[in-house]
Short mmCIF file of C-alpha atoms and ligand atoms in Angstrom, two decimals:
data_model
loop_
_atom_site.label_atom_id
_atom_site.label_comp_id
_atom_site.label_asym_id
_atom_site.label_seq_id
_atom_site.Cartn_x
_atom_site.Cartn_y
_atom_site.Cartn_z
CA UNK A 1173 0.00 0.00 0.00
CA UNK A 1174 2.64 2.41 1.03
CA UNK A 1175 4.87 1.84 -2.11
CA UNK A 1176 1.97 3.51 -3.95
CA UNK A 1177 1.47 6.10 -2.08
CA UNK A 1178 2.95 9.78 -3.36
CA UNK A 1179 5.85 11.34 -3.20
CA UNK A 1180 5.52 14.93 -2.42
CA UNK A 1181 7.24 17.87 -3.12
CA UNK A 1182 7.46 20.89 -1.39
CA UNK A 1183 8.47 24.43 -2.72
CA UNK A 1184 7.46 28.26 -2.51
CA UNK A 1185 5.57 28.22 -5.46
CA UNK A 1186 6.24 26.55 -9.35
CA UNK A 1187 10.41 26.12 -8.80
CA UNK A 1188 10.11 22.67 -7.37
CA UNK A 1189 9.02 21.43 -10.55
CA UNK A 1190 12.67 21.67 -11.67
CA UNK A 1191 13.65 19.25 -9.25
CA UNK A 1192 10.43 17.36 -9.88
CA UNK A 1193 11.59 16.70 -13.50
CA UNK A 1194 15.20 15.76 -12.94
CA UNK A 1195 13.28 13.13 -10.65
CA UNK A 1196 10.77 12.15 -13.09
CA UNK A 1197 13.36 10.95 -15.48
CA UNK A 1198 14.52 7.97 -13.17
CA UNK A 1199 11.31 7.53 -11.17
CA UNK A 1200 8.57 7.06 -13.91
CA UNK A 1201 6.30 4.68 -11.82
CA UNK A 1202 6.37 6.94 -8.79
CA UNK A 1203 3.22 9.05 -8.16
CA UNK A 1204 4.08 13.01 -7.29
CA UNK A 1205 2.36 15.55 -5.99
CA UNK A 1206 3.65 19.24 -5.78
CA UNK A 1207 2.52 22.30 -3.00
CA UNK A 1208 3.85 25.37 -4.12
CA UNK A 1209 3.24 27.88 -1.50
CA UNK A 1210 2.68 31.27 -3.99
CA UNK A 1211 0.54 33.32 -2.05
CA UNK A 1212 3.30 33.37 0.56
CA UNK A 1213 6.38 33.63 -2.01
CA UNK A 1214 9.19 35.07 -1.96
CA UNK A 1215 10.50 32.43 0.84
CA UNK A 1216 13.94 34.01 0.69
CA UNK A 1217 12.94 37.64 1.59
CA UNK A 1218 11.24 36.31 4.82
CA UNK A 1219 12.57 35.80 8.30
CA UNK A 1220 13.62 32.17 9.59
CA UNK A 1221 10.91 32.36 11.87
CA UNK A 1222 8.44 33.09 9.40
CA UNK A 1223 10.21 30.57 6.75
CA UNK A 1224 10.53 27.62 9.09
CA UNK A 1225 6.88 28.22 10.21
CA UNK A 1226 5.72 28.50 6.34
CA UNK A 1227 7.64 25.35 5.95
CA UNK A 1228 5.92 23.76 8.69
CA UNK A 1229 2.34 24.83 7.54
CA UNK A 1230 2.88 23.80 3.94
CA UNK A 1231 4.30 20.32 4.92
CA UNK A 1232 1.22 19.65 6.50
CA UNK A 1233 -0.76 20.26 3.08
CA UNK A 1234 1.59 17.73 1.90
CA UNK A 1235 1.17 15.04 5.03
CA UNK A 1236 -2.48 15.08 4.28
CA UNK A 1237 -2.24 13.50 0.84
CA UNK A 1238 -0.89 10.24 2.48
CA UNK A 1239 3.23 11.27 0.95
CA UNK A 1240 5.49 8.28 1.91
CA UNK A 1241 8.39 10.94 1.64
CA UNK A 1242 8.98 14.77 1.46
CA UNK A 1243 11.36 16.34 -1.09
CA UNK A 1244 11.95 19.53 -0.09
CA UNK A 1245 12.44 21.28 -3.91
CA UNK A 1246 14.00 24.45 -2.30
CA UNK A 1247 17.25 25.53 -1.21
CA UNK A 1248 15.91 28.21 1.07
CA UNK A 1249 13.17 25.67 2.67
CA UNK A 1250 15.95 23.01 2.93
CA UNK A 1251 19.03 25.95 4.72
CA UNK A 1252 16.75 27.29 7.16
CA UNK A 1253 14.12 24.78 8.14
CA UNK A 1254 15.63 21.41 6.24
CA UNK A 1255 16.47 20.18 10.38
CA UNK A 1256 13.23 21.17 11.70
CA UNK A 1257 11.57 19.48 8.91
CA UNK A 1258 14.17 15.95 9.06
CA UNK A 1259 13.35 15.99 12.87
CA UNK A 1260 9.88 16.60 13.05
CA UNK A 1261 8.68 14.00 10.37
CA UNK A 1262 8.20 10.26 10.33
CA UNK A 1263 8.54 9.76 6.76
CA UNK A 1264 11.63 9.96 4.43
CA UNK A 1265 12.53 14.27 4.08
CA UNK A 1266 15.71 14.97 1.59
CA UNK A 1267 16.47 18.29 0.66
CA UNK A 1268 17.73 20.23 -2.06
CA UNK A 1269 21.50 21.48 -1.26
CA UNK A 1270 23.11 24.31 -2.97
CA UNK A 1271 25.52 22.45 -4.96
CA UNK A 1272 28.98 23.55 -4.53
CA UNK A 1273 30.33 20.48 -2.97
CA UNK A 1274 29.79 19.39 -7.15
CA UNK A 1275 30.45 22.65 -8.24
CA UNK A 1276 34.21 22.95 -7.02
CA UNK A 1277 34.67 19.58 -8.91
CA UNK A 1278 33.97 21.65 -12.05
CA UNK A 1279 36.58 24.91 -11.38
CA UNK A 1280 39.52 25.43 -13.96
CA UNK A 1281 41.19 28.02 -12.21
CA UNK A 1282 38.04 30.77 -12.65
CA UNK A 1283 35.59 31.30 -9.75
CA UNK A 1284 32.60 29.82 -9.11
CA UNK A 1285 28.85 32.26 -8.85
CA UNK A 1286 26.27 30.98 -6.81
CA UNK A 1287 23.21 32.73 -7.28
CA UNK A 1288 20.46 32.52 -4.19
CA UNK A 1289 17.65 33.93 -2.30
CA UNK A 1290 18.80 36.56 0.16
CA UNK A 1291 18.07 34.27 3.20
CA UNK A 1292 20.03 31.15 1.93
CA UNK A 1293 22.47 33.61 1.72
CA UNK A 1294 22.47 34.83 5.08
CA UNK A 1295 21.79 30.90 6.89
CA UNK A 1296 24.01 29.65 8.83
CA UNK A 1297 23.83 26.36 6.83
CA UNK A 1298 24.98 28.09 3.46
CA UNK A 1299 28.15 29.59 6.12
CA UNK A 1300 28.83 26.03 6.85
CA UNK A 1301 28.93 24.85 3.36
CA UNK A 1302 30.75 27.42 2.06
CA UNK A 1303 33.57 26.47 4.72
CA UNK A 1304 33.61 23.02 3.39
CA UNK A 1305 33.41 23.51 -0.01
CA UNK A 1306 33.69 26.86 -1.35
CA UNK A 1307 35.50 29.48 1.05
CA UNK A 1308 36.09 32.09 -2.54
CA UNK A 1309 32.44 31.14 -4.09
CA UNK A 1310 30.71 34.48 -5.01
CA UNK A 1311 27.24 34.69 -3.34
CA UNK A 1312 24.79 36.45 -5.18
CA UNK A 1313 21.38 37.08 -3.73
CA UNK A 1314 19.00 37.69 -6.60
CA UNK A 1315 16.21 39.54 -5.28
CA UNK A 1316 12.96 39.67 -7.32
CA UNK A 1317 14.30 36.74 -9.84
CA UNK A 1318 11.98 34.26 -8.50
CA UNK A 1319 8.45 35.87 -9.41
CA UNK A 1320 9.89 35.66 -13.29
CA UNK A 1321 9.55 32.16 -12.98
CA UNK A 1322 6.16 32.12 -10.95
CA UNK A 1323 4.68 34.52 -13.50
CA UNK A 1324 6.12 32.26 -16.05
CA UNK A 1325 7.89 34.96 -18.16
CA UNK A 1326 11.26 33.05 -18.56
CA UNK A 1327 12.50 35.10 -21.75
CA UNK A 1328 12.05 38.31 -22.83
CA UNK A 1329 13.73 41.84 -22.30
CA UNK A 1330 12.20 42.55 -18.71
CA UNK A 1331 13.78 38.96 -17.41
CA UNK A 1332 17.49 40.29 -19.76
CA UNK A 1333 17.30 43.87 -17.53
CA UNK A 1334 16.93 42.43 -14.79
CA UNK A 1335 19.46 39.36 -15.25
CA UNK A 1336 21.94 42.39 -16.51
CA UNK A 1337 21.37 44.05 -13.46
CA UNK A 1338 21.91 41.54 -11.07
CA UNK A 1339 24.76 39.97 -12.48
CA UNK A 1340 26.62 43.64 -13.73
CA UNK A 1341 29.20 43.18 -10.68
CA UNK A 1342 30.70 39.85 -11.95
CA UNK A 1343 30.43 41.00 -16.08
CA UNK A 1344 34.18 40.27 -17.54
CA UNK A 1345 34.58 37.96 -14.69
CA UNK A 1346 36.51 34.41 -15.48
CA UNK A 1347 33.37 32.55 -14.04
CA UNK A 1348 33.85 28.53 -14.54
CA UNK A 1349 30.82 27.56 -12.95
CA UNK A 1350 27.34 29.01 -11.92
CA UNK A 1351 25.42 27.04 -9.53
CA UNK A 1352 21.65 27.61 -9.20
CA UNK A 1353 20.82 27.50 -5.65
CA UNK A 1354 17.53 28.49 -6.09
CA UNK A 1355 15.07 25.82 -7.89
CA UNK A 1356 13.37 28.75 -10.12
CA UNK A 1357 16.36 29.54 -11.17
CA UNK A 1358 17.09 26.51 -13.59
CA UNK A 1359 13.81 27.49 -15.79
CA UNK A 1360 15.84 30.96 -16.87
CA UNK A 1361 18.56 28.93 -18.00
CA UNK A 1362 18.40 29.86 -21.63
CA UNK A 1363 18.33 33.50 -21.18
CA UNK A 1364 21.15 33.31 -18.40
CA UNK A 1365 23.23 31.46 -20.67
CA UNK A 1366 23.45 34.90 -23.04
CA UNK A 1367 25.18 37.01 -19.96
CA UNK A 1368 28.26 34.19 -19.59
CA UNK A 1369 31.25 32.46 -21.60
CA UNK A 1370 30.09 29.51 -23.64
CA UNK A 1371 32.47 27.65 -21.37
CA UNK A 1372 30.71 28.42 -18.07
CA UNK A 1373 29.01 25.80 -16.40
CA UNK A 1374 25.47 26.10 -14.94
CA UNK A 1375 24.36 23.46 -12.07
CA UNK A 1376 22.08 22.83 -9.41
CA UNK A 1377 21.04 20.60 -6.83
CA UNK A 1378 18.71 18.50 -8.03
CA UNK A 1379 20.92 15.33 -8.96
CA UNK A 1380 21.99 15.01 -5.73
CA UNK A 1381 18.42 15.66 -4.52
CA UNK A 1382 17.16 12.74 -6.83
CA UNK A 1383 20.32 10.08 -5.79
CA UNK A 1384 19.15 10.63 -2.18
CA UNK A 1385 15.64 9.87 -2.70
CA UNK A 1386 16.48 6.86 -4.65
CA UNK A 1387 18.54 5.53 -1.53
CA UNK A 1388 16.02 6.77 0.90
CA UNK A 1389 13.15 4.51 -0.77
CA UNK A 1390 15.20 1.45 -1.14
CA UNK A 1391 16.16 1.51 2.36
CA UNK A 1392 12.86 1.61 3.30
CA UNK A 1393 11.62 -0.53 0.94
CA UNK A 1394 8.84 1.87 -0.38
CA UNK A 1395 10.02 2.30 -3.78
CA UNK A 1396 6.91 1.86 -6.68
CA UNK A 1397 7.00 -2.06 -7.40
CA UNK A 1398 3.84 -0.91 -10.35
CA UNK A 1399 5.14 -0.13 -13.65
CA UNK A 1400 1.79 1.94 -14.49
CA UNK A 1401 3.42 5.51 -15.59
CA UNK A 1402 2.69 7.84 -12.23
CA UNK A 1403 0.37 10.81 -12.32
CA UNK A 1404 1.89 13.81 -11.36
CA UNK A 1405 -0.02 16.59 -9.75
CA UNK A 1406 -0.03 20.31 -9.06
CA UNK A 1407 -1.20 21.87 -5.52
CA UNK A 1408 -1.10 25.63 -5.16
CA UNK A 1409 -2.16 27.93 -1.99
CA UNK A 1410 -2.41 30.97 -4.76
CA UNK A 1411 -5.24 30.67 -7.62
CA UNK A 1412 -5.78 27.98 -10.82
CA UNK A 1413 -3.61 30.44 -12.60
CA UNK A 1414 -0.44 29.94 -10.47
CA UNK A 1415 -1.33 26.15 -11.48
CA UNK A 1416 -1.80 26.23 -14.60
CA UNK A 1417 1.57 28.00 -14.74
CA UNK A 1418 3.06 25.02 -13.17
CA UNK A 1419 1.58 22.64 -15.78
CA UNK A 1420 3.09 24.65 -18.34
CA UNK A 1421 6.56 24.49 -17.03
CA UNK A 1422 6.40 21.34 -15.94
CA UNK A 1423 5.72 20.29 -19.86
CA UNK A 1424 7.90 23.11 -21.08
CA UNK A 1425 11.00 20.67 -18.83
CA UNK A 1426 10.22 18.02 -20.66
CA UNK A 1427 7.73 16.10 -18.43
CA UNK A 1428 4.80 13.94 -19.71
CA UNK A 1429 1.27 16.08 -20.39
CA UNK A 1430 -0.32 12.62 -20.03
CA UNK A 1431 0.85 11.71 -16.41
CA UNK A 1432 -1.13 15.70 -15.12
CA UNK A 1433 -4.06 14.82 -13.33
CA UNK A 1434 -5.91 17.57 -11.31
N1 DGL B 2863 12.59 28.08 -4.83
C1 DGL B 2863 13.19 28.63 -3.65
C2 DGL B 2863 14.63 28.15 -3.50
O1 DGL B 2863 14.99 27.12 -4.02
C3 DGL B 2863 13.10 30.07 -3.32
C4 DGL B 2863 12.12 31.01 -3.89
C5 DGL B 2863 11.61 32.00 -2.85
O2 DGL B 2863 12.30 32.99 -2.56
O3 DGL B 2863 10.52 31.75 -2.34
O4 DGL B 2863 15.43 28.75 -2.81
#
């Protein structure tokens, strides 16, 4: 019964799809469901308090649906409330880790960008990884980047001003690698590519996010033993809008229109 059950995914609002896809791709079977918390977005202008208790509130939205495990699909959720949320839960949690750690693999003598809500910025988690991994990464807290991607505009000269402006301290910069360490971010890909090198590298979390799951369910021997294809379904606190934005990038990733149910 409880291999069956869904896997949910927890975000701010529509960027947990991006680590919903990179999951899909291994874990066809699986059933998902996604909250995206919009009508409280931005997470990473808020205070812990109000973040961990956010976290806290939308979880429960998720524990409702009967989830055999919680993927937290945000790097802010996962620095500032990812222990609250592992210790308070009896099923499976994995978060989503800014991913340095993989991104220092990937330096060539340049520096490496991580771009990030203000408040993963400030945790004391992102401190601590930075200590083990990336003492010279560049933080860059990208204010107002995320609604782009919750409005769904992910091209277009308003998202290229305001990429230009954010990024104008680092232009000319030898920049090997640019890890996204916020899940919107990986939908703006295309139009970020245009303000680095060709040779830059751009990654995120999500791998890792998707290995640990994988472990997590075999350990507990939960994992889907069905091979029906998995629906996959949207859950927003904001309007049908905000969700029908989320179907749209979801499909726009590359995941199956067919496996949407409502
Ligand atoms: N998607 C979230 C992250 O990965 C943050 C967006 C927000 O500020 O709410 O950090």
């Amino acid at each position: 019964m409880k291999r069956k059950a869904p896997i949910g995914f927890l975000d701010s609002g529509a960027g947990g799809i991006s680590v919903m896809l990179a999951c899909r791709k291994l874990l066809p079977y699986e059933n998902f469901i996604l909250y995206g918390d919009s009508a409280n977005a931005p997470y990473g202008e808020k205070s812990e308090e109000e973040i961990k208790r956010l976290a806290l509130a939308a979880a429960e939205k998720l524990l409702e649906k009967n989830i055999k495990a919680l993927v937290i699909a945000c790097n802010t959720i996962t620095t500032i409330a990812g222990e609250l949320l592992y210790s308070r839960l009896n099923i499976p949690v994995i978060g989503t880790v800014p991913a340095l750690k993989e991104g220092k693999k990937l330096l060539k003598g340049g520096q490496m960008l991580v771009m990030l809500t203000p408040a993963s910025a400030r945790s004391q988690t992102m401190r601590s990884i930075m200590q083990q991994y990336g003492a010279d990464a560049k933080l860059l807290p990208c204010p107002g980047l995320m609604e782009f991607v919750e409005r769904g505009e992910i091209e277009g000269e308003r998202l290229n001003n305001k990429l230009k402006q954010l990024l104008s301290p680092y232009k000319g910069e030898n920049i090997d690698v640019v890890v996204l360490a916020c899940t919107h971010y990986p939908f703006l890909l295309n139009e970020l590519r245009k303000h680095f090198d060709d040779n830059t590298i751009f990654i995120d979390g999500s791998s890792e996010t998707l290995k640990t799951l994988i472990f997590e369910l075999n350990k507990k021997n939960i994992l889907c033993n069905s091979e029906i294809q998995g629906y996959t379904q949207f859950i927003s606190s904001e309007d049908n809008n905000t969700v029908d934005i989320m179907k749209k990038l979801y499909i726009l990733g590359g995941g199956d229109e067919k496996s949407i149910i409502d």
